[in-house]
XYZ file of C-alpha atoms in Angstrom:
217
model
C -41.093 172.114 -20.431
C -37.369 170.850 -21.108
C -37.444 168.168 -18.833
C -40.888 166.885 -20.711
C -39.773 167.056 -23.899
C -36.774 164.860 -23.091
C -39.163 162.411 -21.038
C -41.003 162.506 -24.681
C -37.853 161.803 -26.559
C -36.779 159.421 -23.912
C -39.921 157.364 -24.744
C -39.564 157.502 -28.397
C -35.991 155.738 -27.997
C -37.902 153.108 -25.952
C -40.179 152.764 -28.887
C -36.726 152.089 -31.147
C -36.890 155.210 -33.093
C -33.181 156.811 -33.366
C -33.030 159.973 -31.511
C -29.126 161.367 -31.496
C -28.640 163.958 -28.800
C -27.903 166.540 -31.450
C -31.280 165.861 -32.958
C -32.607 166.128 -29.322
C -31.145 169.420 -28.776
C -32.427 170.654 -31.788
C -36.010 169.651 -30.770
C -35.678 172.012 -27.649
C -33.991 174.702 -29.642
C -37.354 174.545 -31.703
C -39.489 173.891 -29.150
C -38.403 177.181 -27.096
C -38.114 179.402 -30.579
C -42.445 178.302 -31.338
C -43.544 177.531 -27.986
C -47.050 175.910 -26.539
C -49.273 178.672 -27.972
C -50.031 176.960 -31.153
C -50.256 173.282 -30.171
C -50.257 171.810 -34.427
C -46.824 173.983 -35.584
C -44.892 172.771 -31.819
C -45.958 169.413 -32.664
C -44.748 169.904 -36.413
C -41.342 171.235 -35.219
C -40.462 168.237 -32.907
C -42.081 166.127 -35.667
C -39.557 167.504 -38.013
C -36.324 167.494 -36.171
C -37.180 163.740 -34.267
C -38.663 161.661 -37.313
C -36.545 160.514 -39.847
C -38.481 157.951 -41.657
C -42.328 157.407 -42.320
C -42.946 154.553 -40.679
C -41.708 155.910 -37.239
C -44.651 158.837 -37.446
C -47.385 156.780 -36.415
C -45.208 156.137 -33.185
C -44.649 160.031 -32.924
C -47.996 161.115 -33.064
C -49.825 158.393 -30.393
C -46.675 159.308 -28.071
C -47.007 162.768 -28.589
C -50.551 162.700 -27.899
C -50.038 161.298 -24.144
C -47.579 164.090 -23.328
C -48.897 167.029 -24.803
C -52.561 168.078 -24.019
C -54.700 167.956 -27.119
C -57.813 170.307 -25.979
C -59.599 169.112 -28.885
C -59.723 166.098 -26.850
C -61.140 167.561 -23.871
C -64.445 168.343 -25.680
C -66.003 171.602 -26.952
C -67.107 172.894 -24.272
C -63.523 173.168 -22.175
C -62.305 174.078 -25.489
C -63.801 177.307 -26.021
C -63.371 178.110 -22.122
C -59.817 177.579 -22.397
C -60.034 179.375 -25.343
C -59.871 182.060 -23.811
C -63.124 182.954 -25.992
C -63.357 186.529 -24.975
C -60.452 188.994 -25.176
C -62.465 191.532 -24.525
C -63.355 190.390 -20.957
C -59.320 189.094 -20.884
C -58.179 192.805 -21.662
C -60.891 194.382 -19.112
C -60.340 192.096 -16.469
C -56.442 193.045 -16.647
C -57.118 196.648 -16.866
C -59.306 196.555 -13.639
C -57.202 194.723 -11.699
C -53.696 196.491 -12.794
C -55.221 199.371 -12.008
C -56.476 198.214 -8.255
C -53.107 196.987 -7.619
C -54.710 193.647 -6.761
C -52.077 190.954 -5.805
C -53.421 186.907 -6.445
C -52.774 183.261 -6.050
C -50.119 182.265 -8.932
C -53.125 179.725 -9.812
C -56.067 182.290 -9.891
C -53.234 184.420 -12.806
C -52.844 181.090 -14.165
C -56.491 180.609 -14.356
C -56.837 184.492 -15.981
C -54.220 183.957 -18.778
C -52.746 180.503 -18.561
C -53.251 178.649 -22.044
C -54.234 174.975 -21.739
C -50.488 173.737 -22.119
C -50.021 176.112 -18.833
C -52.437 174.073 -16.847
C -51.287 171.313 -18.171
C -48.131 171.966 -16.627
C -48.982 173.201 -13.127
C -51.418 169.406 -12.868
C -48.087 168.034 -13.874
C -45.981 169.672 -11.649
C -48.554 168.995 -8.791
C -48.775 165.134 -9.530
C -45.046 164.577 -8.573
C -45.029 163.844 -4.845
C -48.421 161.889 -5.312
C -47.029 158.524 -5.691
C -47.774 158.651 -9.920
C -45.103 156.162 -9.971
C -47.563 153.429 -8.430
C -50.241 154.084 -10.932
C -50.662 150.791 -12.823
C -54.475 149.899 -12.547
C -57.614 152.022 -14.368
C -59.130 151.530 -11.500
C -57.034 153.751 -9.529
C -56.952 156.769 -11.670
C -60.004 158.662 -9.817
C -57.558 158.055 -6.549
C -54.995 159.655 -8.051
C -57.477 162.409 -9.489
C -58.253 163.309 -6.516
C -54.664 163.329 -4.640
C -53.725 166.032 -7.331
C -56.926 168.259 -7.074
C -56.409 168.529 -3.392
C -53.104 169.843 -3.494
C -54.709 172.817 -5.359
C -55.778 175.635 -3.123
C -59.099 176.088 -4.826
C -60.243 178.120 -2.054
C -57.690 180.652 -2.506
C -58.883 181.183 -6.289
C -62.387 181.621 -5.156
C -61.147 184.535 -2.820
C -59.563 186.127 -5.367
C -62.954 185.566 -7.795
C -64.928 186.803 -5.133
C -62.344 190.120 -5.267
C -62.530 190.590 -8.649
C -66.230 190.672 -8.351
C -66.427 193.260 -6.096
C -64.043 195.661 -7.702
C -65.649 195.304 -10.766
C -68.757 195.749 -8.966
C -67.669 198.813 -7.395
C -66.632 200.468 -10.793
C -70.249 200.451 -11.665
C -70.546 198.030 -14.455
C -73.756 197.023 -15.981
C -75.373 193.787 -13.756
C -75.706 191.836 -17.481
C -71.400 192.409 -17.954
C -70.838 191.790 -14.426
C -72.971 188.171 -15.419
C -71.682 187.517 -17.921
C -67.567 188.237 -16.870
C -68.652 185.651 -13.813
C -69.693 182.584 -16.299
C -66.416 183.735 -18.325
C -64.220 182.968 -14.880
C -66.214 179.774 -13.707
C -66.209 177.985 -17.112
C -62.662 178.544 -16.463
C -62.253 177.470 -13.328
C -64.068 173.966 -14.094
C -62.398 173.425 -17.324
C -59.219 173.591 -14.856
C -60.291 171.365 -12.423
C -61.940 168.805 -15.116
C -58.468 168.415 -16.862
C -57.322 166.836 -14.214
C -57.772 162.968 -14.624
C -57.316 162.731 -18.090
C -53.958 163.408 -17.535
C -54.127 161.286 -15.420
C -55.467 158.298 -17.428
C -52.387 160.200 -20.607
C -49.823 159.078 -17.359
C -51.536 155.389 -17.040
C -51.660 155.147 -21.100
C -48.018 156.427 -21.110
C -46.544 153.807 -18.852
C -48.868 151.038 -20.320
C -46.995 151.897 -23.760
C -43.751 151.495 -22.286
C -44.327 148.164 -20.817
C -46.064 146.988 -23.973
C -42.556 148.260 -25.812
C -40.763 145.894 -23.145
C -42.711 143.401 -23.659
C -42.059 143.351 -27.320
C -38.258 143.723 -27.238
């Protein structure tokens, strides 16, 4: 998350706004004191230690906006699956499979707890190697899309789904919880999968900004 925040701030010199490197280690200091978990007060403490005058918020907030996922963006639905909406089935489901010893996929325990900044970060970590670098055309963001999903091993969460049905199967749970935990995991699942090209088209409107900011200097 470091290295993104000083891509960020890197971007925000590009846009003229003075950035000293003591003011950009004070926005990491903040950022790793608050953290991702509650997207409005991370954004307010880079806001605060970053912007010095008025004028250079508006700057702040559409840059800000094409680094760090807004989930409000993503819609309501992959909102409230991201959510996650349930603690209840969060605390059983970690119970269960504590218990059973079950060992997963990084992604699949990703996909159980990760927040959406978490995601973000593992679609961002799987884009490099992709050729990102070359994206410069709209019409080459579903290419893109789908270089990133593959490198996913989707199949390898569904295993460990399937698992996790069965055990919870196994300890006897009622056919309506077992239905319900299911819809729980697979809202998940596609709310993961669907947040992957509009980060893509945040990386296309991310290097369109900086070659509008060349242009204009």
């Amino acid at each position: 998350m470091d290295q993104r925040i000083l891509e960020f701030i890197g971007d925000l010199r590009r846009a003229e706004m003075r950035i000293s490197p003591s003011e950009a280690l004070d926005a990491l200091t903040a950022s790793t004191e608050i953290g991702l978990e509650d997207r409005e007060t991370f954004k307010s403490a880079l806001a605060t230690t970053l912007v010095k005058e008025s004028r250079d918020l508006v700057t702040f907030n559409r840059i800000f906006d094409l680094y760090f996922l807004d989930l409000q963006a993503l819609g309501e639905g992959l909102r409230k699956a991201l959510g996650p909406e349930d603690p209840k089935i969060q605390e059983m489901l970690d119970r269960l499979t504590s218990e059973a010893g079950m060992e997963m996929d990084e992604l699949t325990e990703l996909l159980l707890r990760g927040e959406g900044s978490d995601m973000e970060m593992a679609i961002r970590q799987e884009g490099q190697g992709t050729g990102l670098e070359r994206l410069m055309y709209f019409l080459q963001v579903g290419y893109f899309s789908r270089r990133i999903y593959d490198k996913f091993d989707w199949e390898a969460i569904e295993r460990d789904l399937s698992r996790i049905m069965q055990l919870l199967e196994s300890k006897g749970l009622d056919p309506g919880m077992i239905a319900r935990i299911r819809n729980y995991l697979d809202l998940r699942l596609e709310a993961f999968r669907r947040m992957i090209r509009p980060h893509v088209e945040r990386e296309l409107e991310r290097r369109a900004l900086r070659q509008g900011e060349k242009l204009t200097r």
